[in-house]
Short mmCIF file of C-alpha atoms in Angstrom, two decimals:
data_model
loop_
_atom_site.label_atom_id
_atom_site.label_comp_id
_atom_site.label_asym_id
_atom_site.label_seq_id
_atom_site.Cartn_x
_atom_site.Cartn_y
_atom_site.Cartn_z
CA ALA A 1 45.50 211.57 44.73
CA GLN A 2 47.71 209.21 42.77
CA ILE A 3 47.60 209.56 38.97
CA GLU A 4 47.67 206.36 36.98
CA TRP A 5 48.74 206.30 33.31
CA GLU A 6 47.53 203.74 30.82
CA ILE A 7 49.16 203.26 27.39
CA GLU A 8 46.95 202.15 24.55
CA VAL A 9 48.38 200.77 21.31
CA ASP A 10 46.81 202.14 18.13
CA GLU A 11 46.43 199.08 15.95
CA ASP A 12 45.94 201.25 12.86
CA ALA A 13 49.14 203.28 13.32
CA GLU A 14 51.53 203.35 10.38
CA PRO A 15 54.63 201.28 11.19
CA TYR A 16 57.86 203.20 11.58
CA GLY A 17 60.30 202.50 8.77
CA PHE A 18 60.16 201.45 5.14
CA SER A 19 58.79 198.01 4.31
CA LYS A 20 59.03 195.83 1.22
CA GLN A 21 55.31 196.28 0.76
CA MET A 22 55.66 200.06 0.77
CA ARG A 23 58.51 199.83 -1.73
CA ASP A 24 56.58 197.57 -4.10
CA ASP A 25 53.46 199.71 -3.85
CA MET A 26 55.45 202.85 -4.59
CA MET A 27 57.05 201.33 -7.70
CA LYS A 28 53.73 199.91 -8.90
CA LYS A 29 52.12 203.34 -8.75
CA PHE A 30 55.18 205.06 -10.25
CA LYS A 31 55.04 202.64 -13.19
CA ALA A 32 51.31 203.12 -13.70
CA ARG A 33 51.63 206.90 -13.77
CA HIS A 34 54.89 207.53 -15.65
CA TYR A 35 55.87 204.45 -17.70
CA LYS A 36 54.47 205.11 -21.17
CA LYS A 37 54.38 202.80 -24.20
CA GLN A 38 55.77 204.40 -27.36
CA SER A 39 56.02 203.28 -30.99
CA THR A 40 59.51 202.05 -30.08
CA GLY A 41 59.97 200.88 -26.53
CA TYR A 42 58.75 202.83 -23.51
CA SER A 43 59.53 206.22 -22.00
CA ILE A 44 59.19 207.91 -18.64
CA ASP A 45 56.43 210.39 -19.50
CA ASN A 46 57.58 212.12 -22.73
CA GLY A 47 61.27 211.32 -22.31
CA GLY A 48 64.21 213.64 -21.84
CA TRP A 49 67.98 213.52 -21.39
CA TRP A 50 69.66 213.80 -18.00
CA GLY A 51 66.23 213.48 -16.39
CA ASP A 52 65.84 210.17 -18.19
CA ALA A 53 69.20 209.03 -16.84
CA GLU A 54 68.09 209.73 -13.27
CA MET A 55 64.76 207.97 -13.74
CA PHE A 56 66.48 204.99 -15.39
CA GLU A 57 68.64 204.67 -12.28
CA THR A 58 65.48 204.55 -10.17
CA ILE A 59 64.43 201.48 -12.15
CA LEU A 60 67.88 199.98 -11.63
CA ASP A 61 67.60 200.64 -7.89
CA ALA A 62 64.33 198.70 -7.90
CA TYR A 63 65.95 195.81 -9.77
CA GLU A 64 69.03 195.77 -7.54
CA THR A 65 66.99 195.72 -4.33
CA THR A 66 64.25 193.30 -5.41
CA GLY A 67 65.82 191.07 -8.05
CA LYS A 68 62.53 191.21 -9.96
CA LEU A 69 63.07 190.73 -13.70
CA GLU A 70 60.21 193.11 -14.52
CA TYR A 71 62.53 196.00 -13.66
CA ALA A 72 65.31 194.68 -15.92
CA THR A 73 62.69 194.50 -18.68
CA MET A 74 61.57 198.04 -17.90
CA PHE A 75 65.13 199.28 -18.24
CA GLU A 76 65.58 197.50 -21.57
CA ASN A 77 62.38 199.05 -22.90
CA LEU A 78 63.41 202.51 -21.71
CA TYR A 79 66.91 202.08 -23.15
CA THR A 80 65.46 200.99 -26.51
CA ASN A 81 63.31 204.12 -26.70
CA PHE A 82 66.16 206.39 -25.59
CA ILE A 83 68.51 205.03 -28.26
CA ASN A 84 65.78 205.34 -30.86
CA ARG A 85 65.36 209.03 -29.96
CA ASN A 86 68.98 209.96 -29.27
CA LYS A 87 70.94 207.37 -31.27
CA GLY A 88 74.08 205.74 -29.92
CA THR A 89 76.82 208.34 -30.23
CA TRP A 90 76.29 211.47 -28.16
CA TYR A 91 79.67 213.21 -28.02
CA LYS A 92 80.42 213.66 -31.75
CA SER A 93 79.30 216.94 -33.24
CA GLY A 94 77.54 216.68 -36.59
CA VAL A 95 75.95 213.31 -35.92
CA SER A 96 72.37 212.56 -34.98
CA GLY A 97 72.00 212.45 -31.21
CA TYR A 98 74.83 214.90 -30.51
CA ASN A 99 74.73 216.42 -27.03
CA GLU A 100 76.98 219.36 -26.14
CA TYR A 101 76.45 218.98 -22.39
CA ASN A 102 79.10 216.74 -20.89
CA ASP A 103 77.18 216.22 -17.66
CA ASP A 104 74.17 214.83 -19.56
CA ILE A 105 76.40 212.22 -21.15
CA ALA A 106 78.05 211.35 -17.83
CA TRP A 107 74.68 210.74 -16.16
CA MET A 108 73.45 208.46 -18.95
CA CYS A 109 76.74 206.57 -19.00
CA ILE A 110 76.33 205.92 -15.27
CA ALA A 111 72.89 204.44 -15.90
CA CYS A 112 74.18 202.26 -18.74
CA VAL A 113 77.23 200.88 -16.95
CA ARG A 114 75.15 200.16 -13.85
CA ALA A 115 72.68 198.29 -16.05
CA TYR A 116 75.56 196.20 -17.40
CA LEU A 117 76.83 195.41 -13.91
CA LEU A 118 73.35 194.30 -12.84
CA THR A 119 72.27 192.39 -15.96
CA GLY A 120 75.44 191.48 -17.85
CA THR A 121 73.99 192.89 -21.08
CA THR A 122 77.03 193.84 -23.13
CA LYS A 123 75.44 196.57 -25.25
CA TYR A 124 74.88 198.69 -22.15
CA LEU A 125 78.60 198.60 -21.36
CA THR A 126 79.54 199.34 -24.97
CA THR A 127 77.28 202.40 -25.00
CA ALA A 128 78.64 203.63 -21.67
CA LYS A 129 82.28 203.06 -22.52
CA THR A 130 82.16 204.59 -26.01
CA ASN A 131 80.33 207.73 -24.96
CA PHE A 132 82.21 208.23 -21.71
CA ASN A 133 85.58 207.93 -23.43
CA GLY A 134 84.56 210.41 -26.13
CA MET A 135 83.01 212.82 -23.66
CA PHE A 136 85.98 212.71 -21.29
CA GLU A 137 88.48 213.35 -24.07
CA ARG A 138 86.69 216.49 -25.22
CA ALA A 139 85.91 217.71 -21.67
CA ASP A 140 89.44 217.30 -20.32
CA CYS A 141 90.65 220.32 -22.28
CA TYR A 142 92.11 222.75 -19.72
CA GLY A 143 95.32 220.97 -18.78
CA ASN A 144 94.48 221.04 -15.05
CA ASP A 145 92.23 217.94 -14.79
CA LEU A 146 89.02 219.98 -14.48
CA LEU A 147 86.30 219.05 -16.97
CA GLN A 148 84.44 221.47 -19.20
CA TRP A 149 80.72 221.55 -18.54
CA LYS A 150 79.46 222.46 -22.02
CA HIS A 151 81.55 221.53 -25.06
CA ASN A 152 83.30 224.48 -26.75
CA SER A 153 81.69 226.92 -24.30
CA GLY A 154 84.78 228.70 -22.99
CA GLN A 155 86.51 228.37 -19.63
CA GLY A 156 83.68 227.12 -17.43
CA THR A 157 83.83 224.05 -15.22
CA ASN A 158 81.03 222.79 -12.99
CA ALA A 159 80.66 220.41 -10.08
CA CYS A 160 77.85 218.75 -12.03
CA ILE A 161 80.30 217.38 -14.61
CA ASN A 162 83.33 216.66 -12.43
CA GLY A 163 81.25 214.77 -9.86
CA PRO A 164 79.34 212.31 -12.05
CA ALA A 165 82.35 211.84 -14.34
CA SER A 166 84.34 210.64 -11.31
CA VAL A 167 81.51 208.30 -10.31
CA CYS A 168 81.13 206.90 -13.83
CA ALA A 169 84.85 206.28 -14.22
CA CYS A 170 84.79 204.17 -11.04
CA TYR A 171 81.87 202.10 -12.34
CA LEU A 172 83.71 201.58 -15.64
CA ALA A 173 86.83 200.46 -13.78
CA ILE A 174 84.73 197.84 -12.00
CA ALA A 175 82.97 196.76 -15.20
CA THR A 176 86.10 196.51 -17.36
CA ALA A 177 88.87 195.78 -14.82
CA ASP A 178 90.75 198.62 -16.54
CA THR A 179 92.48 200.57 -13.76
CA THR A 180 93.10 203.58 -16.00
CA TYR A 181 89.48 204.51 -15.28
CA TYR A 182 90.36 204.75 -11.59
CA GLU A 183 93.15 207.14 -12.49
CA MET A 184 90.68 209.25 -14.49
CA ALA A 185 88.32 209.25 -11.52
CA LYS A 186 91.06 210.16 -9.07
CA LYS A 187 92.46 213.10 -11.01
CA THR A 188 89.01 214.49 -11.73
CA TYR A 189 87.91 214.15 -8.11
CA LEU A 190 91.06 215.81 -6.78
CA ALA A 191 90.75 218.73 -9.23
CA ASN A 192 87.08 219.15 -8.31
CA ARG A 193 87.94 219.04 -4.61
CA LYS A 194 90.73 221.59 -4.99
CA GLN A 195 88.72 224.08 -7.07
CA LEU A 196 85.09 223.72 -6.00
CA TYR A 197 85.09 222.55 -2.38
CA GLU A 198 84.72 225.12 0.39
CA PHE A 199 87.36 224.68 3.09
CA SER A 200 87.53 226.08 6.62
CA GLY A 201 90.55 225.53 8.83
CA GLY A 202 92.01 223.17 6.25
CA LYS A 203 88.95 220.92 6.24
CA PRO A 204 86.02 220.75 3.78
CA THR A 205 82.81 222.20 5.19
CA GLY A 206 80.60 219.99 3.03
CA LYS A 207 79.63 222.81 0.70
CA VAL A 208 80.44 222.25 -2.98
CA TRP A 209 80.33 225.36 -5.14
CA TYR A 210 78.48 225.24 -8.44
CA SER A 211 81.04 226.47 -10.96
CA TYR A 212 84.28 228.29 -11.67
CA ASP A 213 85.36 230.26 -14.75
CA LEU A 214 89.06 229.83 -15.43
CA GLY A 215 89.13 232.95 -17.61
CA SER A 216 87.47 235.50 -15.33
CA LYS A 217 88.53 233.66 -12.13
CA LYS A 218 84.97 234.02 -10.88
CA TYR A 219 82.99 231.53 -8.84
CA ASN A 220 79.31 230.77 -8.64
CA TYR A 221 79.09 229.98 -4.93
CA TRP A 222 75.62 228.45 -5.12
CA ALA A 223 75.62 225.03 -3.44
CA SER A 224 73.01 222.34 -4.05
CA THR A 225 72.32 218.77 -3.01
CA TYR A 226 72.67 217.93 -6.72
CA ASN A 227 76.36 218.83 -6.66
CA GLN A 228 77.12 217.79 -3.09
CA GLY A 229 75.49 214.42 -3.69
CA THR A 230 77.99 213.46 -6.37
#
């Protein structure tokens, strides 16, 4: 007997792909759950440091892809609260808002310079430029173009500072038309590649090691998407 096949279309099936409606719904629910009004500005939940920087970039992604001013306003409100909590100078010891972790500062500088590029708001660029310059000067302390992860912490360098510092320097070069930032990015990237990339047969495998101690000459070979992503 001959077998006949009949294909039926499920009208209720979820469409393959990512739609504008899905995007907008996701951001609406994210905002309702995590965007909290504070006495000064707004925060993502209770606020933080590098976690804030990553969440702020999510808001910038939404603004960049939709053009909706509500997301620019969200960023401004989040920035206002962050500055109120952490002040405006993060790299100077002894001042309110001091942060000893160079990667934290790099992540927040990325968020701020991206906000400038998307909105043209000058204070975002000023914050990014001032803190990146101060952070980079103190982190570039080994004489081999590798950056120190934690200020005054010894001989340790991490992918999580060299990577975002390279990214931020490129954004600053675009924002300021100052090509010295490209040179900063290039030397940091090449040092990171030389010291923390795994190679096989003369080619990088894609694995980026977590850290290296210049004193003990020891590696932490843990690899994560966090480091490889930057």
